[in-house]
Short mmCIF file of C-alpha atoms in Angstrom, two decimals:
data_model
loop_
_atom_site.label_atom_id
_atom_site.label_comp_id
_atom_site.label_asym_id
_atom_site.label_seq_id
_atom_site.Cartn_x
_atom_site.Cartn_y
_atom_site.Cartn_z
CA UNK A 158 0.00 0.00 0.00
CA UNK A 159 1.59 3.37 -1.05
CA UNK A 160 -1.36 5.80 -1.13
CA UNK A 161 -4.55 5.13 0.56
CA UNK A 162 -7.94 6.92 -0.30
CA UNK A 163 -10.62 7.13 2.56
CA UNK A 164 -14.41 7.59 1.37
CA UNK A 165 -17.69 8.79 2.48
CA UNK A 166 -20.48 9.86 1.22
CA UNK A 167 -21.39 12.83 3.15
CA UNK A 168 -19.82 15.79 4.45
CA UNK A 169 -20.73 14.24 8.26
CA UNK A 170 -19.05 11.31 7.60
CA UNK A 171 -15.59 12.10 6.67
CA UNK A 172 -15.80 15.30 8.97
CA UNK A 173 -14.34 13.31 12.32
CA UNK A 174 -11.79 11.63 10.08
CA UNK A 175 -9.92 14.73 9.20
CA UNK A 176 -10.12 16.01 12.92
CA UNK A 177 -7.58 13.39 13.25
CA UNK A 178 -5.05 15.55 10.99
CA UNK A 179 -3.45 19.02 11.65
CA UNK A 180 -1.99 19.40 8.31
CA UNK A 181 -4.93 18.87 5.25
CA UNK A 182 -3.86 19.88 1.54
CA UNK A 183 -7.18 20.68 -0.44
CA UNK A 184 -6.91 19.83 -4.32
CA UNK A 185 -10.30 20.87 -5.99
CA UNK A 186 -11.39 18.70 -8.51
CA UNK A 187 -14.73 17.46 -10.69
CA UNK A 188 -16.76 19.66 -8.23
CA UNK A 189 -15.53 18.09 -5.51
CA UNK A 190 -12.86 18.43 -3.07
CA UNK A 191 -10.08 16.15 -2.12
CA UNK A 192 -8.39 16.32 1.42
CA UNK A 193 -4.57 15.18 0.83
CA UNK A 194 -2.89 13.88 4.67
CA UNK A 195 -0.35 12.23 5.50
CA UNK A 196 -0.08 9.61 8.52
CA UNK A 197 2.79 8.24 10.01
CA UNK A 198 4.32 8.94 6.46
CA UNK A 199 1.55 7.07 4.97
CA UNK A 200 -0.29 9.45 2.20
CA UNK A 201 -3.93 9.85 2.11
CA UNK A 202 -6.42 11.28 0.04
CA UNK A 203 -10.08 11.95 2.21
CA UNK A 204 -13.42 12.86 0.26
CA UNK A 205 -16.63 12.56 0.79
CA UNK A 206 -18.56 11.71 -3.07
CA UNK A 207 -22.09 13.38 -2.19
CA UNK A 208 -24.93 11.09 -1.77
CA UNK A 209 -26.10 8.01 -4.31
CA UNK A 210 -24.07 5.22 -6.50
CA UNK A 211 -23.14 8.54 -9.56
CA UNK A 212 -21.11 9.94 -7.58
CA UNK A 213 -19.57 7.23 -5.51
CA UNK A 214 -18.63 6.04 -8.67
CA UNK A 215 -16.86 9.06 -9.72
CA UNK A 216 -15.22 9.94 -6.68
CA UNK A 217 -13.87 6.72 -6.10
CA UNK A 218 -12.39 6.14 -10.09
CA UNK A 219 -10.94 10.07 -9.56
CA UNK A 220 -9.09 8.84 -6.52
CA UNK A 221 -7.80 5.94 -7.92
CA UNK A 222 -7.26 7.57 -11.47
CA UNK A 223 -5.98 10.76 -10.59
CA UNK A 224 -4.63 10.45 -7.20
CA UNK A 225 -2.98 6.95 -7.84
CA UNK A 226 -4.84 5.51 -4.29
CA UNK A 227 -3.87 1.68 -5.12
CA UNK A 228 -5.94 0.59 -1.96
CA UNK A 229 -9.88 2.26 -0.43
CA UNK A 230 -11.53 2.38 2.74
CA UNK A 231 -15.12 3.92 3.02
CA UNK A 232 -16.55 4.66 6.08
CA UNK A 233 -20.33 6.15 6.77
CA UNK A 234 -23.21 5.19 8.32
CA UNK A 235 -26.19 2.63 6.87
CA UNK A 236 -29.68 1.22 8.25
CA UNK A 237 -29.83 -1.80 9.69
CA UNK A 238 -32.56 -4.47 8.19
CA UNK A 239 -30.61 -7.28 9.69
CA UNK A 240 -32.85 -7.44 13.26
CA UNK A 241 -29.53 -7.79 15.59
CA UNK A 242 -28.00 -4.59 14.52
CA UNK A 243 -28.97 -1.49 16.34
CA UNK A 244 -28.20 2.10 16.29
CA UNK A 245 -24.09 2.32 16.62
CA UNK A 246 -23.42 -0.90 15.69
CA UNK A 247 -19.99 -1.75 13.13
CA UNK A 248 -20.80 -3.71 9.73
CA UNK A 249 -17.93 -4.49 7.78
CA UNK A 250 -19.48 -5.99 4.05
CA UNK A 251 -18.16 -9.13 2.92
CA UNK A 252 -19.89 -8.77 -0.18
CA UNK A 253 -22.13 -5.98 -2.02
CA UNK A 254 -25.21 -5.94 -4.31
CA UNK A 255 -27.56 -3.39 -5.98
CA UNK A 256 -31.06 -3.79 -4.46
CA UNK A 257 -32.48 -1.29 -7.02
CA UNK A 258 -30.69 -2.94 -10.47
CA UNK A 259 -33.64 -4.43 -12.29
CA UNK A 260 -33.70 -5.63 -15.46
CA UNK A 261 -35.42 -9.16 -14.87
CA UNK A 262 -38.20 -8.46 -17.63
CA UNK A 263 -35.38 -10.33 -19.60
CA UNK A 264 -34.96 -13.21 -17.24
CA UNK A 265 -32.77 -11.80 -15.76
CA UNK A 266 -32.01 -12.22 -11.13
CA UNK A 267 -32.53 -8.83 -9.54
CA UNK A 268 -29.35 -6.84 -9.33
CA UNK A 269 -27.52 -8.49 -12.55
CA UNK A 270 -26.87 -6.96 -15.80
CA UNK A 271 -24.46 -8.93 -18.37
CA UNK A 272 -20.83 -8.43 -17.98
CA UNK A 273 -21.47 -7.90 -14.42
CA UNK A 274 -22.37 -9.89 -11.33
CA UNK A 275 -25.07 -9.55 -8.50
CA UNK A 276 -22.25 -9.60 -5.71
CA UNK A 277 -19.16 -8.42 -5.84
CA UNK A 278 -17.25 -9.15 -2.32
CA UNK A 279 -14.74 -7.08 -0.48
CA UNK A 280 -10.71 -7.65 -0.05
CA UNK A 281 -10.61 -10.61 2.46
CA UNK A 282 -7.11 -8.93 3.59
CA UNK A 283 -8.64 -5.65 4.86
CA UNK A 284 -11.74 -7.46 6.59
CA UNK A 285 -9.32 -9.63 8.85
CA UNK A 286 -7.52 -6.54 9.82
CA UNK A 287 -10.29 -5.18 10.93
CA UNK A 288 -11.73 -7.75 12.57
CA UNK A 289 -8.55 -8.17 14.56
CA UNK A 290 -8.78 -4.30 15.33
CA UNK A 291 -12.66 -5.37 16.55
CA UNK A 292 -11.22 -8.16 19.43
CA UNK A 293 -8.31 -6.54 20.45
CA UNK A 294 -10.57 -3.19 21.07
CA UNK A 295 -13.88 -5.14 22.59
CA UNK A 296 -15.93 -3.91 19.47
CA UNK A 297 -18.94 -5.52 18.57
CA UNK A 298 -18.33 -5.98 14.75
CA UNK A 299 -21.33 -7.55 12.18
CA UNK A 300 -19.46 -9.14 8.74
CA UNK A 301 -22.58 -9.31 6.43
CA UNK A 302 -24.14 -8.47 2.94
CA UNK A 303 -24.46 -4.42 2.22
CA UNK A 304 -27.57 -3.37 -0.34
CA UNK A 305 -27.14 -0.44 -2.31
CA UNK A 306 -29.64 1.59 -4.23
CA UNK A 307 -30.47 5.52 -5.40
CA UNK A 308 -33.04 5.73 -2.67
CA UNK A 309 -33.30 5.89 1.15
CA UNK A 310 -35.91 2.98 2.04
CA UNK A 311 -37.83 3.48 4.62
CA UNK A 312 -40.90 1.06 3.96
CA UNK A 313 -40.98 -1.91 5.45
CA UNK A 314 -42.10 -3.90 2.59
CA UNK A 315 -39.65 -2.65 0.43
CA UNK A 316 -36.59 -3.33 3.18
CA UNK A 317 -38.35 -7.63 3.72
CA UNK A 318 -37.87 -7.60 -0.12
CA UNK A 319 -34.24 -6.39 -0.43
CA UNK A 320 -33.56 -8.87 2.86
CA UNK A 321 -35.20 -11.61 1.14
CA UNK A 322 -34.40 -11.22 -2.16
CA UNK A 323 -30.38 -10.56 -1.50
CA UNK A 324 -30.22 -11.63 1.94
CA UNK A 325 -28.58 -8.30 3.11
CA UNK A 326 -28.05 -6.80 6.55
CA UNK A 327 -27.74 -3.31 5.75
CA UNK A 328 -29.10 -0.50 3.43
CA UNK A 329 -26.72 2.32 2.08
CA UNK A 330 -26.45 4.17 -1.17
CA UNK A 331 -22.76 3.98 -2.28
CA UNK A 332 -20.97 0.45 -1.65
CA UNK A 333 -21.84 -1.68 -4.26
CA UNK A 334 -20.80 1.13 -6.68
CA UNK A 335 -17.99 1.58 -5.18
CA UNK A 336 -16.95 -1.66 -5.00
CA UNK A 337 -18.03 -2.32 -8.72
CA UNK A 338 -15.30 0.53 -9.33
CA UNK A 339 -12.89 -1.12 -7.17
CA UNK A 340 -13.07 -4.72 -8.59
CA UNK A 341 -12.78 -3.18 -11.84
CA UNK A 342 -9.76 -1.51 -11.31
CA UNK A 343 -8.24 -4.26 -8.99
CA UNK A 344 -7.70 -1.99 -5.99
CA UNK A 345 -8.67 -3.93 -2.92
CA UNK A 346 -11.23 -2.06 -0.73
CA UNK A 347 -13.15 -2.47 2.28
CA UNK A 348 -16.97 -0.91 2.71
CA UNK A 349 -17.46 0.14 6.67
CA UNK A 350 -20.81 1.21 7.94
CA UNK A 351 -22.04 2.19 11.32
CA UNK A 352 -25.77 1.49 11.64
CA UNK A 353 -28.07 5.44 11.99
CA UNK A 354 -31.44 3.39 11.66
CA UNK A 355 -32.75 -0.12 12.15
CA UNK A 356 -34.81 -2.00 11.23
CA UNK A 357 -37.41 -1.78 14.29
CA UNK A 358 -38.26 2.19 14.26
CA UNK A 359 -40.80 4.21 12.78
CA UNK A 360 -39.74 6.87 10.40
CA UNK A 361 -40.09 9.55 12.32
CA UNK A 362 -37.16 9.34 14.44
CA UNK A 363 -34.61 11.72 13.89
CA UNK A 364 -31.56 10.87 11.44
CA UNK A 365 -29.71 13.55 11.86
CA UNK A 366 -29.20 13.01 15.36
CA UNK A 367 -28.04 9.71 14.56
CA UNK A 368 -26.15 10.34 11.43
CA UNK A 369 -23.43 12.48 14.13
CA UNK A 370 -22.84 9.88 16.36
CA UNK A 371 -22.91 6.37 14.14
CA UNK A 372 -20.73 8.63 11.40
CA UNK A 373 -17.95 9.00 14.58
CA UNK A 374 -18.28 5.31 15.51
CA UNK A 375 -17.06 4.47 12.11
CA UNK A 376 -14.56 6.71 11.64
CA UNK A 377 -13.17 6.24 14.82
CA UNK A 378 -13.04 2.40 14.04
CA UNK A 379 -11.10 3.59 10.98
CA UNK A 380 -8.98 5.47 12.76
CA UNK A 381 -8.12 2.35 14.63
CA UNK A 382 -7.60 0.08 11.60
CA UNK A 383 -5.36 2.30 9.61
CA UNK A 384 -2.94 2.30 12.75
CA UNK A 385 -2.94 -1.63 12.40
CA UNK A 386 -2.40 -1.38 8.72
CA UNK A 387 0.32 1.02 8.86
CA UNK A 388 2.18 -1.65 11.14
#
């Protein structure tokens, strides 16, 4: 690893990652910004894409692309659908699929399109790393199936389908395309969510208050396993 690029998808959730670093260099780029660090002479490029799988696609190619980042980490916050996670819990993807890819009025499974594949899994490397971060720091850690799609769900009938049709535990709207990206471009990666809604609450509850503390969990977490990977 010689440059590392660490994703999120909003403003909130990269925010108490660079509080970790004095010195930030901003390069401005494709309407976006890019946070250059360094750690323990380890370089880093921080951004957060903006919200949906458009521009998590972009922003992680431009990292890789431009910025030469030859491995990614992406850290953010997700809803739980999986029953045992609740608000603050860690879930570190395995594997990744498109809830909301649907072209099976050509016999096709949901979240398939030729050429590409319904799952597309995470670097085995960087999930043991951070599940030995998890034990050695008493952190109650989830490894499970992340759903992606352009929309927040927040009906219940649509989150039992995207459980039972993909088997996920969590709902975002970046990872897959991110790791579609990744797997393209053979740059091993790792997809980090801390849950801001479950599964059990009504949708009036208040994200934003959630979104704050589940979006420091995470990066805090990161924090944690970039100190192990810098060993």
């Amino acid at each position: 690893m010689t440059k590392l690029a660490i994703m999120g998808a909003m403003e909130e959730e990269i925010e108490p990652l660079l509080a970790y670093f004095d010195s930030v260099n901003i390069v401005e780029f494709a309407n976006n910004k890019y946070y250059e660090v360094s750690y323990n002479g380890l370089d880093i490029v921080i951004a957060y894409s903006k919200i949906g799988k458009v521009f998590a696609s972009l922003t992680a190619a431009t990292m890789i692309e431009k910025f030469g980042c030859d491995t990614l980490l992406f850290s953010g916050v997700a809803g739980g659908i999986n029953p045992e996670l609740k608000i603050g819990d860690l879930i570190i993807a395995d594997k990744l699929c498109q809830h909301d890819l649907d072209i099976t009025a050509f016999g096709h499974p949901f979240g398939y399109v030729p050429g590409g594949k319904v799952f597309v899994e995470t670097s085995k490397e960087l999930r043991e790393v951070a599940i030995k971060v998890a034990n050695e720091n008493d952190l109650k850690v989830i490894v499970g199936t992340i759903a992606t799609g352009d929309q927040f769900v927040h009906s219940t009938q649509r989150k039992e389908f995207i459980q039972n049709t993909f088997n996920a535990d969590a709902l975002e709207m970046e990872g897959a395309s991110v790791a579609v990206v990744c797997d393209a471009l053979n740059v091993p990666f790792f997809i980090l969510r801390a849950i801001s809604d479950s599964a059990d609450m009504d949708a009036g509850f208040d994200f934003d208050e959630f979104l704050k503390s589940s979006a420091k969990n995470s990066a805090d977490y990161l924090i944690k396993i970039l100190k192990e990977l810098k060993k």
